[in-house]
Amino acid sequence: MTIAQEPTALNFECETGNYHTFCPISCVAWLYQKIEDSFFLVIGTKTCGYFLQNAMGVMIFAEPRYAMAELEEGDISAQLNDYEELKRLCDQIKRDRNPSVIVWIGTCTTEIIKMDLEGLAPKLEGEIGIPIVVARANGLDYAFTQGEDTVLAAMANRCPDKAPVAEAEKNERNAIHKLLNFGKKKEDVAQEESEYVDHPPLVLFGSLPDPVVTQLTLELKKQGIKVSGWLPAKRFTELPVLEEGYYVAGVNPFLSRTATTLMRRRKCKLIGAPFPIGPDGTRAWIEKICSVFGITPQGLEEREAQIWAGLEDYVKLIRGKSVFFMGDNLLEVSLARFLVRCGMTVHEVGIPYMDKRYQAAELAMLEKACEEMGVPLPKIVEKPDNYNQVQRIYDLKPDLVITGMAHANPLEARGINTKWSVEFTFAQIHGFTNARDILELVTRPLRRNNNLKDLGWDKLVREEAKI
Amino acid sequence: MKLAYWMYAGPAHIGTLRVATSFKNVHAIMHAPLGDDYFNVMRSMLSRERDFTPVTTSVVDRHVLSRGSQEKVVDNITRKDAEEHPDLIVLTPTCTSSILQEDLHNFVERAQLEAKGDVILADVNHYRANELQAGDRTLHQIVQFYIEKARKKGELPTSKTEKPSVNIIGISTLGFHNNHDCTELKRLMADLGIEVNAVIPEGASVHELKNLPKAWFNLVPYRELGLMAAKYLEAEFGTPCIDIAPMGVVETAKCIRKIQEVINAQGADVNYEEYINEQTLYVSQAAWFSRSIDCQNLTGKKAVVFGDNTHAAALTKILSREMGIHVVWAGTYCKYDADWFREQVQDYCDEVLITDDHGAIGDAIARVEPSAIFGTQMERHVGKRLDIPCGVIAAPIHVQNFPIGYKPFLGYEGTNQITDLIYNSFTLGMEDHLLEIFGGHDTKEVITKGISAESDLNWTKDGLAELNKIPGFVRGKVKRNTEKFARDRGFKDISAEVLYAAKEAVGA
């Protein structure tokens, strides 16, 4: 490609949408672990159950707090009464597990037979005395991580809208607050309060493992920013207060519905920032939050440089190499941006769904990164077509393809390095601390191949084998 | 509605896809929402396929919901036809598409006008059939389609092969140890001087299907897949069907004798008795193992068996008949074929359990406290929790059940593999004795075992101390028996005295 042909702005395309991804109901796998007092009831068919059972691997054996309400022929043909059936199952869940919330996950089937889950839930909630949150995380409308988005959007409506009056009680309710003040004397707590700058309350949204929550919270604390709460919290009973005028910021790129709900329904103000993935993203995320509160960030530049220095042994493995994202989990733009900063060339960013408004800051940062690193801008392909992508991969011969499990082994057998994309969803990748984990994943196939490179075992399918 | 955490057999379309993708150059197109193509992941991961799984989705999204699929399905079929030139495209409905009630037949007919390959619609009801039934049905459907097609063209062979020959029916992708079994069956046939006319569906081309009538008989090793196709061939061409799984020494002999009977009836003159004798006594190690001191130590040990019909029935018979192990209960999740199972195993176990509820299975295991479990991956995990060893004998299975090494379950080598599996699952006999004599080597705290059994009884300090002295591998059983004794007699506290009273009373 000559310089003259290089696009000057990001090029967006949309293909047929025939791509492989996880069904959004997979979000129950990480959300039931995150929200400790929840129970997720997936109302669907054997197909949904089979997917969950296989996708969650060993988790299934650990008596998970999720179950299928498996629809039978009588449910489909409305010979059975939906309300009575759901009541029977929810009663059983209440008896066996006594959760603080039951989350109903609507599926393709409940959509098609138009089961009015949103209508049934409040009635049943009143009867059994447990909150029922309805999220329509189905494959008709959404892909993979967007499942979390639908659940959090529904949860956003359950956040209390008034801070409790008594200060003591407030402290009780706020898990992070308590966590940070753990073991400290009252005077110290008061002293610490003064370490924060006076700014309007900030609530972060997106489900992250608890250690990452702590890391990001402390990262903001260094700038004098207090995190009033997280959506979701460790327990449903600890959902953060959301009053009109609170500020909110997302930590993941797939949370556009949640962001919309927080803005429109809860009248919060969204801080549109790149996402704290990679040291560059983390710094930009903190800087943006600081700038909204009129704070001058302290020591961020040094912090970022220090992290980059620590990554050098990994970065030198991928510098100058190329990567192709087939697209399945919506983290693609942020990861592409970080990898460009690591010196990689990105051929294509496949992505299931592109919310240009919610991801605006991230897209701008990707563009800037490409410009500054002197690499061509990638093509962003929404709703990709996996078949076409594989043909492009054959042509481009990228050094690394980030893809789903359906394509990983066949590509490897054809001598193309792959990294399984789903791992990025389950690994800890946010903040300064975890930048190394991202590169640990990205470089693994390359390191493996360095070990095997002299064996001549690159292509393991016969020439005549068709794709 | 049914509250479910785990299922033993998958949904119907999985069965259809397993059969379709087992054939060479057959492509399946699922009429399904995004994310239902999980089959591709399973095939790529579990059986470590090097090639792309020939399954694509004609995605059902909001537009399809409001306006119908319209041209979409037809376009997807013709596109795939042009891209990869498959011999056959199987349009596969899913649970979602079956409630949309679109006229998929019509799409197939329209696509057939343009497509160079054949196009059929998998005829499977999602709410009535599971993975196994659907696979059986799809194989039948494809066989029937190509037999009828050949008949119309007058290409159907009219005579049998010169030498005795067999069709092996039911080997498929993602089947439990299927590829190893297939190799072993081919070896066995070679030993018996029988030509293999065809193996379907795994690795077969649909063009070979018209040659199926040339075989002298059909061998269906698995109860779950292939029987419908074999019955169809029997009805059409009078080809005898042998559905005895050659799993275990006795059943393998039975299968071979049946083959002898069937081909002698068609004019062959064979006597396999000497072969059976030679293999049983000297080649397979299983018969000798039954006589060895090792196996003596297993006499009367308690085991439970759970799995699909084929494997659970065969293992039950092997354990009971060939090794003298006490099978307390044997069960299957093939509820639709329960009568066959009951008839097969009722003489070889105390109780027959027909259920697909993994909770009931877990409870039944906890109640019996066997020395070993033979079941699926789910039972393996129950075993882990209860500290009981488990040998995996049937799907659902995980990636470790797709071994690279040669591990058939069928034929004479299969008997060796099964013997190892069984023997290694029980605590080794000598080790067992030594532990008992020297009081065990673990100093773990007593934990309450069991999935459903909860304890309302109080163990006193000295009672607990005594319990701790009991070797770990029997401690759970002693604890349970003591608690039962105490409950029966209305004791609230369990002291050392109660423990020993219980031991005397029930021999705990």
mmCIF file of N, CA, C and O in Angstrom, chain A residues 18-21 45-47 50-51 53-55 61 63 66 68-70 72-73 75-76 85 88 108-109 111-112 139-141 385 387-388 394 405 407 409-410 414 460 466, chain B residues 1-7 10-11 13-14 33-35 37-38 40-42 44-45 49-52 57 60-62 65 79-80 83-84 95-96 99 127-128 378 381 385:
data_model
loop_
_atom_site.group_PDB
_atom_site.id
_atom_site.type_symbol
_atom_site.label_atom_id
_atom_site.label_comp_id
_atom_site.label_asym_id
_atom_site.label_seq_id
_atom_site.Cartn_x
_atom_site.Cartn_y
_atom_site.Cartn_z
ATOM 1 N N ASN A 18 -22.902 -12.695 9.131
ATOM 2 C CA ASN A 18 -22.792 -14.134 9.285
ATOM 3 C C ASN A 18 -21.454 -14.469 9.938
ATOM 4 O O ASN A 18 -20.482 -14.800 9.273
ATOM 5 N N TYR A 19 -21.435 -14.319 11.251
ATOM 6 C CA TYR A 19 -20.190 -14.536 11.971
ATOM 7 C C TYR A 19 -20.474 -15.351 13.222
ATOM 8 O O TYR A 19 -21.607 -15.490 13.657
ATOM 9 N N HIS A 20 -19.383 -15.864 13.757
ATOM 10 C CA HIS A 20 -19.523 -16.684 14.943
ATOM 11 C C HIS A 20 -19.301 -15.841 16.198
ATOM 12 O O HIS A 20 -18.332 -15.102 16.287
ATOM 13 N N THR A 21 -20.193 -15.959 17.132
ATOM 14 C CA THR A 21 -19.991 -15.317 18.431
ATOM 15 C C THR A 21 -20.746 -16.120 19.474
ATOM 16 O O THR A 21 -21.481 -17.041 19.143
ATOM 17 N N THR A 45 -34.835 -22.619 25.674
ATOM 18 C CA THR A 45 -34.993 -24.021 25.278
ATOM 19 C C THR A 45 -33.732 -24.808 25.588
ATOM 20 O O THR A 45 -32.762 -24.282 26.118
ATOM 21 N N LYS A 46 -33.767 -26.075 25.202
ATOM 22 C CA LYS A 46 -32.614 -26.967 25.315
ATOM 23 C C LYS A 46 -31.381 -26.377 24.635
ATOM 24 O O LYS A 46 -30.270 -26.565 25.099
ATOM 25 N N THR A 47 -31.611 -25.684 23.512
ATOM 26 C CA THR A 47 -30.486 -25.113 22.769
ATOM 27 C C THR A 47 -29.717 -24.133 23.650
ATOM 28 O O THR A 47 -28.488 -24.165 23.709
ATOM 29 N N TYR A 50 -27.903 -26.066 26.412
ATOM 30 C CA TYR A 50 -26.757 -26.807 25.904
ATOM 31 C C TYR A 50 -25.577 -25.879 25.672
ATOM 32 O O TYR A 50 -24.431 -26.211 25.980
ATOM 33 N N PHE A 51 -25.882 -24.700 25.168
ATOM 34 C CA PHE A 51 -24.822 -23.713 24.952
ATOM 35 C C PHE A 51 -24.163 -23.352 26.286
ATOM 36 O O PHE A 51 -22.945 -23.399 26.428
ATOM 37 N N GLN A 53 -24.150 -24.903 29.136
ATOM 38 C CA GLN A 53 -23.480 -26.058 29.715
ATOM 39 C C GLN A 53 -22.099 -26.259 29.096
ATOM 40 O O GLN A 53 -21.125 -26.523 29.793
ATOM 41 N N ASN A 54 -22.013 -26.096 27.790
ATOM 42 C CA ASN A 54 -20.738 -26.309 27.123
ATOM 43 C C ASN A 54 -19.813 -25.113 27.235
ATOM 44 O O ASN A 54 -18.614 -25.266 27.383
ATOM 45 N N ALA A 55 -20.393 -23.918 27.166
ATOM 46 C CA ALA A 55 -19.561 -22.716 27.175
ATOM 47 C C ALA A 55 -18.935 -22.494 28.542
ATOM 48 O O ALA A 55 -17.845 -21.955 28.653
ATOM 49 N N PHE A 61 -20.284 -27.377 37.175
ATOM 50 C CA PHE A 61 -20.307 -28.394 38.215
ATOM 51 C C PHE A 61 -20.269 -27.794 39.618
ATOM 52 O O PHE A 61 -20.372 -28.484 40.595
ATOM 53 N N GLU A 63 -22.319 -26.041 41.315
ATOM 54 C CA GLU A 63 -23.626 -25.588 41.776
ATOM 55 C C GLU A 63 -23.808 -24.106 41.532
ATOM 56 O O GLU A 63 -23.901 -23.307 42.458
ATOM 57 N N TYR A 66 -27.405 -20.311 38.683
ATOM 58 C CA TYR A 66 -28.207 -20.043 37.496
ATOM 59 C C TYR A 66 -28.879 -21.336 37.099
ATOM 60 O O TYR A 66 -28.443 -22.418 37.473
ATOM 61 N N MET A 68 -31.832 -23.080 33.927
ATOM 62 C CA MET A 68 -32.694 -22.895 32.772
ATOM 63 C C MET A 68 -34.128 -23.096 33.219
ATOM 64 O O MET A 68 -34.417 -24.014 33.971
ATOM 65 N N ALA A 69 -35.020 -22.229 32.743
ATOM 66 C CA ALA A 69 -36.432 -22.590 32.774
ATOM 67 C C ALA A 69 -36.680 -23.120 31.379
ATOM 68 O O ALA A 69 -36.834 -22.354 30.434
ATOM 69 N N GLU A 70 -36.621 -24.442 31.259
ATOM 70 C CA GLU A 70 -36.663 -25.038 29.920
ATOM 71 C C GLU A 70 -38.099 -25.111 29.416
ATOM 72 O O GLU A 70 -38.959 -25.734 30.041
ATOM 73 N N GLU A 72 -41.227 -26.164 27.319
ATOM 74 C CA GLU A 72 -41.657 -27.405 26.695
ATOM 75 C C GLU A 72 -42.739 -27.097 25.673
ATOM 76 O O GLU A 72 -43.175 -25.956 25.536
ATOM 77 N N GLU A 73 -43.162 -28.120 24.980
ATOM 78 C CA GLU A 73 -44.106 -27.894 23.891
ATOM 79 C C GLU A 73 -45.371 -27.190 24.391
ATOM 80 O O GLU A 73 -45.923 -26.322 23.718
ATOM 81 N N ASP A 75 -45.589 -25.004 26.673
ATOM 82 C CA ASP A 75 -45.333 -23.579 26.886
ATOM 83 C C ASP A 75 -45.398 -22.822 25.569
ATOM 84 O O ASP A 75 -45.881 -21.699 25.497
ATOM 85 N N ILE A 76 -44.861 -23.458 24.535
ATOM 86 C CA ILE A 76 -44.815 -22.806 23.223
ATOM 87 C C ILE A 76 -46.222 -22.630 22.675
ATOM 88 O O ILE A 76 -46.570 -21.602 22.113
ATOM 89 N N GLU A 85 -46.399 -21.163 35.617
ATOM 90 C CA GLU A 85 -45.170 -21.933 35.461
ATOM 91 C C GLU A 85 -43.996 -21.197 36.093
ATOM 92 O O GLU A 85 -43.203 -21.768 36.838
ATOM 93 N N ARG A 88 -44.128 -21.204 39.881
ATOM 94 C CA ARG A 88 -43.711 -22.492 40.444
ATOM 95 C C ARG A 88 -42.184 -22.581 40.510
ATOM 96 O O ARG A 88 -41.607 -22.932 41.549
ATOM 97 N N CYS A 108 -34.420 -15.926 22.621
ATOM 98 C CA CYS A 108 -35.065 -15.836 21.299
ATOM 99 C C CYS A 108 -36.488 -16.375 21.365
ATOM 100 O O CYS A 108 -37.412 -15.795 20.806
ATOM 101 N N THR A 109 -36.639 -17.492 22.063
ATOM 102 C CA THR A 109 -37.942 -18.138 22.090
ATOM 103 C C THR A 109 -38.974 -17.273 22.807
ATOM 104 O O THR A 109 -40.092 -17.110 22.322
ATOM 105 N N GLU A 111 -38.991 -14.173 22.952
ATOM 106 C CA GLU A 111 -39.295 -13.067 22.044
ATOM 107 C C GLU A 111 -40.318 -13.502 20.995
ATOM 108 O O GLU A 111 -41.290 -12.801 20.733
ATOM 109 N N ILE A 112 -40.060 -14.652 20.407
ATOM 110 C CA ILE A 112 -40.904 -15.062 19.280
ATOM 111 C C ILE A 112 -42.319 -15.396 19.750
ATOM 112 O O ILE A 112 -43.287 -15.032 19.098
ATOM 113 N N GLY A 139 -30.213 -13.825 21.092
ATOM 114 C CA GLY A 139 -29.405 -13.854 19.875
ATOM 115 C C GLY A 139 -30.064 -13.194 18.678
ATOM 116 O O GLY A 139 -29.441 -13.018 17.640
ATOM 117 N N LEU A 140 -31.329 -12.821 18.818
ATOM 118 C CA LEU A 140 -31.982 -12.106 17.723
ATOM 119 C C LEU A 140 -31.445 -10.693 17.636
ATOM 120 O O LEU A 140 -31.349 -10.101 16.568
ATOM 121 N N ASP A 141 -31.117 -10.132 18.786
ATOM 122 C CA ASP A 141 -30.765 -8.714 18.839
ATOM 123 C C ASP A 141 -29.320 -8.438 19.212
ATOM 124 O O ASP A 141 -28.782 -7.402 18.848
ATOM 125 N N ASP A 385 -18.612 -10.974 7.957
ATOM 126 C CA ASP A 385 -18.950 -12.263 7.360
ATOM 127 C C ASP A 385 -17.713 -13.143 7.482
ATOM 128 O O ASP A 385 -16.691 -12.874 6.853
ATOM 129 N N TYR A 387 -16.842 -16.028 6.449
ATOM 130 C CA TYR A 387 -16.306 -16.672 5.248
ATOM 131 C C TYR A 387 -15.433 -15.695 4.471
ATOM 132 O O TYR A 387 -14.291 -15.987 4.112
ATOM 133 N N ASN A 388 -15.970 -14.490 4.254
ATOM 134 C CA ASN A 388 -15.192 -13.469 3.544
ATOM 135 C C ASN A 388 -13.920 -13.118 4.317
ATOM 136 O O ASN A 388 -12.864 -12.901 3.730
ATOM 137 N N TYR A 394 -6.416 -15.200 4.256
ATOM 138 C CA TYR A 394 -5.515 -15.915 3.347
ATOM 139 C C TYR A 394 -4.709 -14.929 2.513
ATOM 140 O O TYR A 394 -3.516 -15.130 2.265
ATOM 141 N N MET A 405 -13.323 -19.639 18.906
ATOM 142 C CA MET A 405 -12.834 -21.002 18.944
ATOM 143 C C MET A 405 -13.213 -21.803 17.707
ATOM 144 O O MET A 405 -12.545 -22.764 17.353
ATOM 145 N N HIS A 407 -12.923 -20.997 14.668
ATOM 146 C CA HIS A 407 -11.970 -20.835 13.580
ATOM 147 C C HIS A 407 -10.525 -21.056 13.997
ATOM 148 O O HIS A 407 -9.652 -21.189 13.149
ATOM 149 N N ASN A 409 -8.610 -23.483 15.587
ATOM 150 C CA ASN A 409 -7.859 -24.670 15.196
ATOM 151 C C ASN A 409 -7.699 -24.808 13.679
ATOM 152 O O ASN A 409 -6.597 -25.075 13.213
ATOM 153 N N PRO A 410 -8.763 -24.615 12.896
ATOM 154 C CA PRO A 410 -8.579 -24.689 11.440
ATOM 155 C C PRO A 410 -7.547 -23.684 10.920
ATOM 156 O O PRO A 410 -6.761 -24.020 10.025
ATOM 157 N N ARG A 414 -3.547 -24.286 9.264
ATOM 158 C CA ARG A 414 -3.096 -23.697 8.009
ATOM 159 C C ARG A 414 -1.932 -22.736 8.211
ATOM 160 O O ARG A 414 -1.640 -21.902 7.348
ATOM 161 N N LEU A 460 -0.437 -28.009 8.564
ATOM 162 C CA LEU A 460 -0.761 -29.382 8.921
ATOM 163 C C LEU A 460 -2.032 -29.869 8.237
ATOM 164 O O LEU A 460 -2.697 -30.769 8.720
ATOM 165 N N LYS A 466 -9.785 -28.495 1.076
ATOM 166 C CA LYS A 466 -10.491 -27.228 0.879
ATOM 167 C C LYS A 466 -10.792 -26.621 2.240
ATOM 168 O O LYS A 466 -10.796 -27.287 3.240
ATOM 169 N N MET B 1 -42.814 -25.878 31.862
ATOM 170 C CA MET B 1 -41.451 -25.427 32.127
ATOM 171 C C MET B 1 -40.783 -26.363 33.101
ATOM 172 O O MET B 1 -41.427 -26.916 33.981
ATOM 173 N N LYS B 2 -39.502 -26.482 32.921
ATOM 174 C CA LYS B 2 -38.742 -27.421 33.735
ATOM 175 C C LYS B 2 -37.487 -26.711 34.217
ATOM 176 O O LYS B 2 -36.804 -26.065 33.420
ATOM 177 N N LEU B 3 -37.204 -26.793 35.494
ATOM 178 C CA LEU B 3 -35.985 -26.184 36.018
ATOM 179 C C LEU B 3 -34.830 -27.143 35.747
ATOM 180 O O LEU B 3 -34.859 -28.280 36.182
ATOM 181 N N ALA B 4 -33.836 -26.668 35.001
ATOM 182 C CA ALA B 4 -32.765 -27.584 34.605
ATOM 183 C C ALA B 4 -31.415 -26.893 34.665
ATOM 184 O O ALA B 4 -31.293 -25.727 34.306
ATOM 185 N N TYR B 5 -30.424 -27.602 35.149
ATOM 186 C CA TYR B 5 -29.068 -27.063 35.211
ATOM 187 C C TYR B 5 -28.166 -27.764 34.208
ATOM 188 O O TYR B 5 -27.141 -27.259 33.829
ATOM 189 N N TRP B 6 -28.545 -28.973 33.848
ATOM 190 C CA TRP B 6 -27.624 -29.819 33.113
ATOM 191 C C TRP B 6 -28.432 -30.794 32.278
ATOM 192 O O TRP B 6 -29.465 -31.285 32.722
ATOM 193 N N MET B 7 -27.984 -31.045 31.085
ATOM 194 C CA MET B 7 -28.709 -32.037 30.290
ATOM 195 C C MET B 7 -27.732 -33.047 29.719
ATOM 196 O O MET B 7 -26.594 -32.731 29.394
ATOM 197 N N GLY B 10 -28.130 -33.410 24.010
ATOM 198 C CA GLY B 10 -28.308 -32.049 23.510
ATOM 199 C C GLY B 10 -29.596 -31.897 22.722
ATOM 200 O O GLY B 10 -30.364 -32.831 22.570
ATOM 201 N N PRO B 11 -29.811 -30.666 22.222
ATOM 202 C CA PRO B 11 -31.006 -30.418 21.421
ATOM 203 C C PRO B 11 -30.919 -31.117 20.065
ATOM 204 O O PRO B 11 -29.836 -31.520 19.632
ATOM 205 N N HIS B 13 -30.995 -30.283 16.898
ATOM 206 C CA HIS B 13 -30.165 -29.885 15.752
ATOM 207 C C HIS B 13 -28.723 -30.368 15.906
ATOM 208 O O HIS B 13 -28.032 -30.575 14.920
ATOM 209 N N ILE B 14 -28.274 -30.576 17.144
ATOM 210 C CA ILE B 14 -26.911 -31.079 17.349
ATOM 211 C C ILE B 14 -26.761 -32.464 16.722
ATOM 212 O O ILE B 14 -25.760 -32.768 16.076
ATOM 213 N N PRO B 33 -30.786 -18.097 15.241
ATOM 214 C CA PRO B 33 -30.282 -16.788 15.652
ATOM 215 C C PRO B 33 -28.768 -16.823 15.858
ATOM 216 O O PRO B 33 -28.175 -17.901 15.945
ATOM 217 N N LEU B 34 -28.188 -15.643 15.978
ATOM 218 C CA LEU B 34 -26.759 -15.513 16.220
ATOM 219 C C LEU B 34 -26.384 -16.255 17.510
ATOM 220 O O LEU B 34 -27.082 -16.150 18.506
ATOM 221 N N GLY B 35 -25.293 -16.990 17.468
ATOM 222 C CA GLY B 35 -24.811 -17.645 18.686
ATOM 223 C C GLY B 35 -25.216 -19.099 18.792
ATOM 224 O O GLY B 35 -24.700 -19.823 19.622
ATOM 225 N N ASP B 37 -24.530 -21.271 16.651
ATOM 226 C CA ASP B 37 -23.588 -22.123 15.920
ATOM 227 C C ASP B 37 -22.504 -22.650 16.860
ATOM 228 O O ASP B 37 -21.366 -22.846 16.471
ATOM 229 N N TYR B 38 -22.904 -22.888 18.102
ATOM 230 C CA TYR B 38 -21.948 -23.356 19.084
ATOM 231 C C TYR B 38 -21.371 -24.725 18.737
ATOM 232 O O TYR B 38 -20.298 -25.102 19.186
ATOM 233 N N ASN B 40 -19.951 -25.570 16.085
ATOM 234 C CA ASN B 40 -18.640 -25.393 15.452
ATOM 235 C C ASN B 40 -17.525 -25.339 16.488
ATOM 236 O O ASN B 40 -16.446 -25.883 16.286
ATOM 237 N N VAL B 41 -17.811 -24.667 17.590
ATOM 238 C CA VAL B 41 -16.813 -24.579 18.656
ATOM 239 C C VAL B 41 -16.557 -25.956 19.246
ATOM 240 O O VAL B 41 -15.418 -26.376 19.437
ATOM 241 N N MET B 42 -17.627 -26.681 19.489
ATOM 242 C CA MET B 42 -17.470 -28.006 20.098
ATOM 243 C C MET B 42 -16.652 -28.917 19.196
ATOM 244 O O MET B 42 -15.775 -29.631 19.648
ATOM 245 N N SER B 44 -14.610 -28.090 16.782
ATOM 246 C CA SER B 44 -13.243 -27.617 16.622
ATOM 247 C C SER B 44 -12.411 -27.871 17.879
ATOM 248 O O SER B 44 -11.227 -28.182 17.798
ATOM 249 N N MET B 45 -13.035 -27.758 19.031
ATOM 250 C CA MET B 45 -12.304 -27.903 20.292
ATOM 251 C C MET B 45 -12.194 -29.353 20.739
ATOM 252 O O MET B 45 -11.132 -29.842 21.047
ATOM 253 N N GLU B 49 -10.615 -30.571 15.356
ATOM 254 C CA GLU B 49 -10.681 -30.651 13.905
ATOM 255 C C GLU B 49 -9.726 -29.663 13.257
ATOM 256 O O GLU B 49 -9.633 -28.513 13.687
ATOM 257 N N ARG B 50 -9.051 -30.109 12.215
ATOM 258 C CA ARG B 50 -8.158 -29.206 11.492
ATOM 259 C C ARG B 50 -8.914 -28.397 10.451
ATOM 260 O O ARG B 50 -8.464 -27.341 10.033
ATOM 261 N N ASP B 51 -10.025 -28.916 9.993
ATOM 262 C CA ASP B 51 -10.763 -28.208 8.952
ATOM 263 C C ASP B 51 -11.915 -27.419 9.539
ATOM 264 O O ASP B 51 -12.407 -27.735 10.616
ATOM 265 N N PHE B 52 -12.323 -26.412 8.785
ATOM 266 C CA PHE B 52 -13.458 -25.620 9.229
ATOM 267 C C PHE B 52 -14.686 -26.522 9.262
ATOM 268 O O PHE B 52 -14.899 -27.329 8.367
ATOM 269 N N THR B 57 -24.698 -20.406 9.399
ATOM 270 C CA THR B 57 -26.015 -20.037 9.889
ATOM 271 C C THR B 57 -26.675 -19.079 8.905
ATOM 272 O O THR B 57 -26.017 -18.181 8.397
ATOM 273 N N VAL B 60 -31.284 -15.703 11.922
ATOM 274 C CA VAL B 60 -32.626 -15.205 12.220
ATOM 275 C C VAL B 60 -32.465 -13.996 13.134
ATOM 276 O O VAL B 60 -31.978 -14.113 14.247
ATOM 277 N N ASP B 61 -32.786 -12.833 12.627
ATOM 278 C CA ASP B 61 -32.690 -11.631 13.459
ATOM 279 C C ASP B 61 -34.046 -10.913 13.472
ATOM 280 O O ASP B 61 -35.051 -11.476 13.065
ATOM 281 N N ARG B 62 -34.058 -9.686 13.945
ATOM 282 C CA ARG B 62 -35.310 -8.930 14.030
ATOM 283 C C ARG B 62 -36.027 -8.816 12.685
ATOM 284 O O ARG B 62 -37.235 -8.885 12.606
ATOM 285 N N LEU B 65 -37.762 -11.829 11.862
ATOM 286 C CA LEU B 65 -38.902 -11.972 12.753
ATOM 287 C C LEU B 65 -40.097 -11.174 12.232
ATOM 288 O O LEU B 65 -41.238 -11.599 12.299
ATOM 289 N N ARG B 79 -25.446 -19.483 -2.183
ATOM 290 C CA ARG B 79 -24.110 -18.930 -1.997
ATOM 291 C C ARG B 79 -23.133 -20.022 -1.562
ATOM 292 O O ARG B 79 -22.027 -20.143 -2.099
ATOM 293 N N LYS B 80 -23.550 -20.812 -0.587
ATOM 294 C CA LYS B 80 -22.669 -21.864 -0.089
ATOM 295 C C LYS B 80 -22.413 -22.898 -1.178
ATOM 296 O O LYS B 80 -21.310 -23.416 -1.317
ATOM 297 N N GLU B 83 -19.776 -21.373 -3.329
ATOM 298 C CA GLU B 83 -18.472 -21.203 -2.683
ATOM 299 C C GLU B 83 -17.730 -22.524 -2.500
ATOM 300 O O GLU B 83 -16.535 -22.615 -2.718
ATOM 301 N N GLU B 84 -18.439 -23.529 -2.043
ATOM 302 C CA GLU B 84 -17.735 -24.740 -1.631
ATOM 303 C C GLU B 84 -18.154 -25.992 -2.384
ATOM 304 O O GLU B 84 -17.618 -27.064 -2.128
ATOM 305 N N CYS B 95 -34.631 -24.813 17.428
ATOM 306 C CA CYS B 95 -35.829 -24.618 18.232
ATOM 307 C C CYS B 95 -36.484 -23.283 17.893
ATOM 308 O O CYS B 95 -37.691 -23.152 17.867
ATOM 309 N N THR B 96 -35.638 -22.276 17.615
ATOM 310 C CA THR B 96 -36.175 -20.957 17.297
ATOM 311 C C THR B 96 -36.924 -20.996 15.970
ATOM 312 O O THR B 96 -38.052 -20.517 15.865
ATOM 313 N N ILE B 99 -40.466 -22.657 15.768
ATOM 314 C CA ILE B 99 -41.693 -21.956 16.180
ATOM 315 C C ILE B 99 -42.039 -20.802 15.246
ATOM 316 O O ILE B 99 -43.136 -20.271 15.295
ATOM 317 N N TYR B 127 -39.119 -30.127 19.602
ATOM 318 C CA TYR B 127 -39.673 -30.249 20.942
ATOM 319 C C TYR B 127 -39.984 -31.704 21.286
ATOM 320 O O TYR B 127 -40.426 -32.005 22.378
ATOM 321 N N ARG B 128 -39.766 -32.603 20.321
ATOM 322 C CA ARG B 128 -40.070 -34.009 20.595
ATOM 323 C C ARG B 128 -38.849 -34.905 20.530
ATOM 324 O O ARG B 128 -38.869 -35.992 21.072
ATOM 325 N N MET B 378 -20.608 -35.684 34.183
ATOM 326 C CA MET B 378 -21.358 -35.184 35.333
ATOM 327 C C MET B 378 -21.143 -36.095 36.536
ATOM 328 O O MET B 378 -20.932 -35.634 37.648
ATOM 329 N N HIS B 381 -17.896 -35.607 38.251
ATOM 330 C CA HIS B 381 -17.841 -34.499 39.203
ATOM 331 C C HIS B 381 -18.561 -34.814 40.496
ATOM 332 O O HIS B 381 -18.137 -34.391 41.562
ATOM 333 N N ARG B 385 -16.800 -34.825 44.294
ATOM 334 C CA ARG B 385 -17.338 -34.202 45.489
ATOM 335 C C ARG B 385 -17.487 -35.225 46.616
ATOM 336 O O ARG B 385 -17.304 -34.905 47.785
#
